């Protein structure tokens, strides 16, 4: 099978699909670990910051959902149509920047 893909010059498509699948699985694992209230990293970070555990989960959830939704839309759905991944990375970074710019709170240093 691999020989036929190389013969027709379609081997790059196989690797592109493989990279998309692996990155989607890893992104889902990181997202689940970050959003889960019973995750060891979530428990340790709430203990290290001396805050209520549930309050920590509730404050981290909007950030994780914003990045997760952007990654799902840009990284998985649009990437499935064969758009260049480097271009999608730049577009995703710009989208996240504008989300922070328009919806983020200004801080005083």
C-alpha positions as YAML, in Angstrom:
chain: A
units: angstrom
residues:
- id: 1
  name: UNK
  ca: [0.00, 0.00, 0.00]
- id: 2
  name: UNK
  ca: [2.79, 2.41, 0.91]
- id: 3
  name: UNK
  ca: [4.50, 1.59, -2.39]
- id: 4
  name: UNK
  ca: [1.36, 2.58, -4.30]
- id: 5
  name: UNK
  ca: [1.17, 5.88, -2.44]
- id: 6
  name: UNK
  ca: [4.81, 6.63, -3.24]
- id: 7
  name: UNK
  ca: [4.25, 5.57, -6.84]
- id: 8
  name: UNK
  ca: [1.41, 8.04, -7.28]
- id: 9
  name: UNK
  ca: [3.13, 10.82, -5.33]
- id: 10
  name: UNK
  ca: [0.49, 10.84, -2.59]
- id: 11
  name: UNK
  ca: [2.73, 9.95, 0.35]
- id: 12
  name: UNK
  ca: [2.72, 13.56, 1.61]
- id: 13
  name: UNK
  ca: [-1.06, 13.36, 2.03]
- id: 14
  name: UNK
  ca: [-0.69, 10.34, 4.27]
- id: 15
  name: UNK
  ca: [1.74, 12.16, 6.55]
- id: 16
  name: UNK
  ca: [-0.42, 15.31, 6.59]
- id: 17
  name: UNK
  ca: [-3.42, 13.32, 7.80]
- id: 18
  name: UNK
  ca: [-1.23, 11.53, 10.35]
- id: 19
  name: UNK
  ca: [0.06, 14.83, 11.76]
- id: 20
  name: UNK
  ca: [-3.48, 16.22, 11.97]
- id: 21
  name: UNK
  ca: [-4.75, 13.16, 13.84]
- id: 22
  name: UNK
  ca: [-1.83, 13.07, 16.28]
- id: 23
  name: UNK
  ca: [-2.07, 16.79, 17.02]
- id: 24
  name: UNK
  ca: [-5.84, 16.57, 17.55]
- id: 25
  name: UNK
  ca: [-5.48, 13.67, 19.98]
- id: 26
  name: UNK
  ca: [-2.73, 15.44, 21.94]
- id: 27
  name: UNK
  ca: [-4.66, 18.72, 22.03]
- id: 28
  name: UNK
  ca: [-7.72, 16.89, 23.37]
- id: 29
  name: UNK
  ca: [-5.62, 15.20, 26.04]
- id: 30
  name: UNK
  ca: [-4.09, 18.49, 27.19]
- id: 31
  name: UNK
  ca: [-7.50, 20.19, 27.14]
- id: 32
  name: UNK
  ca: [-9.07, 17.40, 29.19]
- id: 33
  name: UNK
  ca: [-6.23, 17.42, 31.69]
- id: 34
  name: UNK
  ca: [-6.46, 21.19, 32.11]
- id: 35
  name: UNK
  ca: [-10.26, 21.33, 32.50]
- id: 36
  name: UNK
  ca: [-10.78, 18.29, 34.70]
- id: 37
  name: UNK
  ca: [-11.37, 19.13, 38.37]
- id: 38
  name: UNK
  ca: [-9.87, 15.79, 39.42]
- id: 39
  name: UNK
  ca: [-6.65, 16.18, 37.44]
- id: 40
  name: UNK
  ca: [-3.47, 16.09, 39.50]
- id: 41
  name: UNK
  ca: [-2.10, 19.23, 37.84]
- id: 42
  name: UNK
  ca: [-5.31, 21.14, 38.56]
- id: 43
  name: UNK
  ca: [-5.29, 20.07, 42.20]
- id: 44
  name: UNK
  ca: [-1.60, 20.91, 42.63]
- id: 45
  name: UNK
  ca: [-1.91, 24.33, 40.99]
- id: 46
  name: UNK
  ca: [-4.89, 25.26, 43.17]
- id: 47
  name: UNK
  ca: [-2.98, 24.12, 46.26]
- id: 48
  name: UNK
  ca: [0.15, 26.03, 45.19]
- id: 49
  name: UNK
  ca: [-1.82, 29.24, 44.68]
- id: 50
  name: UNK
  ca: [-3.70, 28.77, 47.98]
- id: 51
  name: UNK
  ca: [-7.12, 29.18, 46.44]
- id: 52
  name: UNK
  ca: [-10.31, 27.16, 46.55]
- id: 53
  name: UNK
  ca: [-10.09, 24.21, 44.19]
- id: 54
  name: UNK
  ca: [-13.49, 24.70, 42.54]
- id: 55
  name: UNK
  ca: [-12.88, 28.45, 42.21]
- id: 56
  name: UNK
  ca: [-9.62, 27.67, 40.42]
- id: 57
  name: UNK
  ca: [-11.38, 25.34, 37.99]
- id: 58
  name: UNK
  ca: [-14.12, 27.91, 37.32]
- id: 59
  name: UNK
  ca: [-11.60, 30.67, 36.58]
- id: 60
  name: UNK
  ca: [-9.47, 28.50, 34.29]
- id: 61
  name: UNK
  ca: [-12.39, 27.06, 32.30]
- id: 62
  name: UNK
  ca: [-13.16, 30.16, 30.15]
- id: 63
  name: UNK
  ca: [-9.52, 30.44, 29.09]
- id: 64
  name: UNK
  ca: [-9.29, 26.76, 28.21]
- id: 65
  name: UNK
  ca: [-12.60, 26.80, 26.35]
- id: 66
  name: UNK
  ca: [-11.55, 29.83, 24.30]
- id: 67
  name: UNK
  ca: [-8.26, 28.26, 23.23]
- id: 68
  name: UNK
  ca: [-9.90, 24.85, 22.77]
- id: 69
  name: UNK
  ca: [-12.67, 26.21, 20.55]
- id: 70
  name: UNK
  ca: [-10.17, 28.17, 18.46]
- id: 71
  name: UNK
  ca: [-7.92, 25.14, 18.12]
- id: 72
  name: UNK
  ca: [-10.87, 22.93, 17.19]
- id: 73
  name: UNK
  ca: [-12.10, 25.34, 14.55]
- id: 74
  name: UNK
  ca: [-8.75, 26.36, 13.08]
- id: 75
  name: UNK
  ca: [-6.57, 23.34, 13.78]
- id: 76
  name: UNK
  ca: [-8.97, 20.51, 13.07]
- id: 77
  name: UNK
  ca: [-11.91, 21.59, 10.95]
- id: 78
  name: UNK
  ca: [-10.19, 23.94, 8.52]
- id: 79
  name: UNK
  ca: [-7.02, 21.85, 8.45]
- id: 80
  name: UNK
  ca: [-9.08, 18.89, 7.23]
- id: 81
  name: UNK
  ca: [-9.62, 20.75, 3.96]
- id: 82
  name: UNK
  ca: [-5.88, 20.80, 3.28]
- id: 83
  name: UNK
  ca: [-5.03, 24.38, 4.21]
- id: 84
  name: UNK
  ca: [-1.37, 24.97, 5.08]
- id: 85
  name: UNK
  ca: [-0.73, 24.36, 8.79]
- id: 86
  name: UNK
  ca: [1.72, 27.24, 9.15]
- id: 87
  name: UNK
  ca: [-0.88, 29.63, 7.77]
- id: 88
  name: UNK
  ca: [-3.49, 28.21, 10.17]
- id: 89
  name: UNK
  ca: [-1.08, 28.65, 13.09]
- id: 90
  name: UNK
  ca: [-0.63, 32.32, 12.23]
- id: 91
  name: UNK
  ca: [-4.40, 32.82, 11.77]
- id: 92
  name: UNK
  ca: [-5.12, 31.09, 15.10]
- id: 93
  name: UNK
  ca: [-2.57, 33.25, 16.89]
- id: 94
  name: UNK
  ca: [-4.10, 36.40, 15.40]
- id: 95
  name: UNK
  ca: [-7.61, 35.29, 16.40]
- id: 96
  name: UNK
  ca: [-6.52, 34.64, 19.99]
- id: 97
  name: UNK
  ca: [-4.74, 38.00, 20.10]
- id: 98
  name: UNK
  ca: [-7.88, 39.84, 19.04]
- id: 99
  name: UNK
  ca: [-10.02, 37.89, 21.52]
- id: 100
  name: UNK
  ca: [-7.70, 39.03, 24.31]
- id: 101
  name: UNK
  ca: [-7.54, 42.57, 22.91]
- id: 102
  name: UNK
  ca: [-11.31, 43.04, 22.69]
- id: 103
  name: UNK
  ca: [-12.55, 40.95, 25.63]
- id: 104
  name: UNK
  ca: [-9.59, 41.07, 28.03]
- id: 105
  name: UNK
  ca: [-9.34, 43.39, 30.99]
- id: 106
  name: UNK
  ca: [-6.70, 46.09, 31.09]
- id: 107
  name: UNK
  ca: [-4.21, 45.72, 33.93]
- id: 108
  name: UNK
  ca: [-2.05, 48.28, 35.64]
- id: 109
  name: UNK
  ca: [1.59, 47.32, 36.10]
...
